[in-house]
Every structure is written in structure tokens, then in C-alpha cells.
C-alpha positions as a printed Julia matrix, in Angstrom:
124×3 Matrix{Float64}:
 -67.68  49.23  19.08
 -67.01  45.7   17.91
 -66.91  44.32  14.39
 -66.15  41.35  12.2
 -62.67  40.97  10.7
 -63.78  42.56   7.44
 -66.5   45.1    6.68
 -66.31  45.49   2.88
 -69.64  43.89   1.97
 -71.44  45.4    4.96
 -70.08  48.87   4.19
 -71.17  48.62   0.55
 -74.65  47.45   1.56
 -74.98  50.14   4.26
 -74.05  52.82   1.74
 -76.82  51.53  -0.55
 -79.31  51.43   2.33
 -78.44  55.0    3.33
 -78.86  56.12  -0.29
 -82.37  54.65  -0.33
 -83.48  55.84   3.13
 -85.76  58.79   3.6
 -86.1   60.5    6.99
 -88.32  58.54   9.35
 -91.84  59.92   9.72
 -92.15  62.32  12.65
 -95.17  60.58  14.12
 -94.84  61.35  17.85
 -94.98  64.45  20.04
 -92.71  65.14  23.02
 -95.04  66.66  25.66
 -92.17  68.28  27.57
 -90.27  69.93  24.7
 -93.33  70.19  22.41
 -91.38  68.91  19.43
 -92.16  66.11  17.01
 -89.94  63.07  16.52
 -89.92  59.64  14.91
 -90.73  56.89  17.41
 -89.05  53.47  17.33
 -91.77  52.01  15.1
 -91.31  54.77  12.52
 -87.56  54.17  12.42
 -88.03  50.43  11.99
 -90.67  50.97   9.28
 -88.39  53.36   7.4
 -85.42  50.99   7.52
 -86.72  47.43   7.28
 -87.5   47.18   3.55
 -84.2   48.81   2.57
 -82.17  46.61   4.88
 -83.78  43.47   3.51
 -83.26  44.49  -0.12
 -79.51  44.91   0.5
 -78.95  41.72   2.5
 -78.83  43.45   5.86
 -80.56  42.95   9.18
 -80.17  44.15  12.74
 -80.63  42.88  16.25
 -80.89  44.8   19.5
 -80.0   42.93  22.66
 -80.78  44.28  26.13
 -78.3   43.95  28.99
 -77.94  45.19  32.54
 -74.83  45.94  34.54
 -73.93  47.86  37.71
 -77.26  49.67  38.09
 -77.55  50.53  34.4
 -79.54  49.1   31.53
 -78.28  49.05  27.98
 -78.81  48.0   24.41
 -76.33  46.46  22.01
 -77.24  47.16  18.38
 -75.79  44.73  15.85
 -75.9   45.42  12.1
 -75.45  42.23  10.1
 -74.89  41.47   6.44
 -75.69  38.25   4.59
 -71.94  37.81   4.02
 -71.53  37.21   7.74
 -69.96  40.61   8.4
 -71.28  42.52  11.38
 -70.81  45.72  13.37
 -72.07  46.41  16.88
 -72.17  49.19  19.41
 -73.52  49.44  22.94
 -75.04  52.23  24.97
 -76.42  52.27  28.51
 -78.07  54.61  30.97
 -78.35  54.38  34.75
 -81.57  53.0   36.21
 -83.0   55.81  38.3
 -86.19  55.94  40.34
 -89.08  57.77  38.7
 -92.06  58.78  40.78
 -95.11  56.69  39.99
 -93.24  54.13  37.86
 -92.17  50.62  38.72
 -88.61  49.49  38.0
 -89.94  47.51  35.02
 -91.62  50.61  33.58
 -88.44  52.67  34.0
 -86.4   49.9   32.35
 -88.89  49.66  29.49
 -88.73  53.4   28.87
 -84.93  53.38  28.86
 -84.78  50.36  26.55
 -87.16  51.93  24.02
 -85.3   55.25  24.14
 -81.91  53.57  23.65
 -83.19  51.31  20.88
 -84.61  54.3   19.01
 -81.48  56.42  19.21
 -79.03  53.55  18.66
 -80.81  52.2   15.58
 -81.22  55.64  14.04
 -77.55  56.4   14.66
 -76.31  53.05  13.33
 -78.28  53.46  10.11
 -77.87  57.21   9.72
 -81.63  57.89   9.83
 -82.76  61.42  10.62
 -85.36  60.94  13.37
 -85.7   64.12  15.44
């Protein structure tokens, strides 16, 4: 995890965002586990208006290193304060999928979990 020198304004705003947030809508079905979960779009839809109303935003940057693909999630506040964390998974071959499709699946999965975790959204 990396962060700006101070986090006071960001922490105050994040507490307000978390107070306002409701669980993300469980709008997707996992065919393997047969459970419902909130997809990336549902998490973004749940968070976006609350982030904006408290001077917050986020960015998710994709990176690759040593056979893995990852996402860095950065929470930012209008004060200039920021907080980031990174997560990666190995790129493995999946039958019937191109490397780009595997990478896309991993990126979406990591974005969903990382954003939900950073914001404290219940999503599955």
C-alpha cells in the first residue's frame, strides 16, 4: 500500500462515503458456484454518486510483471490526498481463450474485488 503524506481529509470523506453506501446490487450469477454477486458495473454504480458528493474519485491502472497481470486501485480526494493498493494474479493458459481474453477476465476480476475492498462495499 502507498499513500500521500497525510490522509485526514481522505479518511473523513471515506467515512462519509461508507456511511452513505448500500450493498451493491447482486446482479450476476456465478455458473460454477451457483451464487449471486455484484459485478464490476454494480459496484461502480453503487459508489460513484457517493464518491463524487464527498470530493472523492478513484482510478484503476493495469500493469503486468513477471508473467502476472495486476491492478493498482487509487482512491483520491479533492484535497490531493490519495491511497493506493495493488494486487496481481499469474497469467495462466485457459483452454479456448486467447491470452487477451484471459488478461481481460483477470483485470475485471481484480478491479471488482479491489474496488469493493478499497471502499468497503459488500459485493458477494
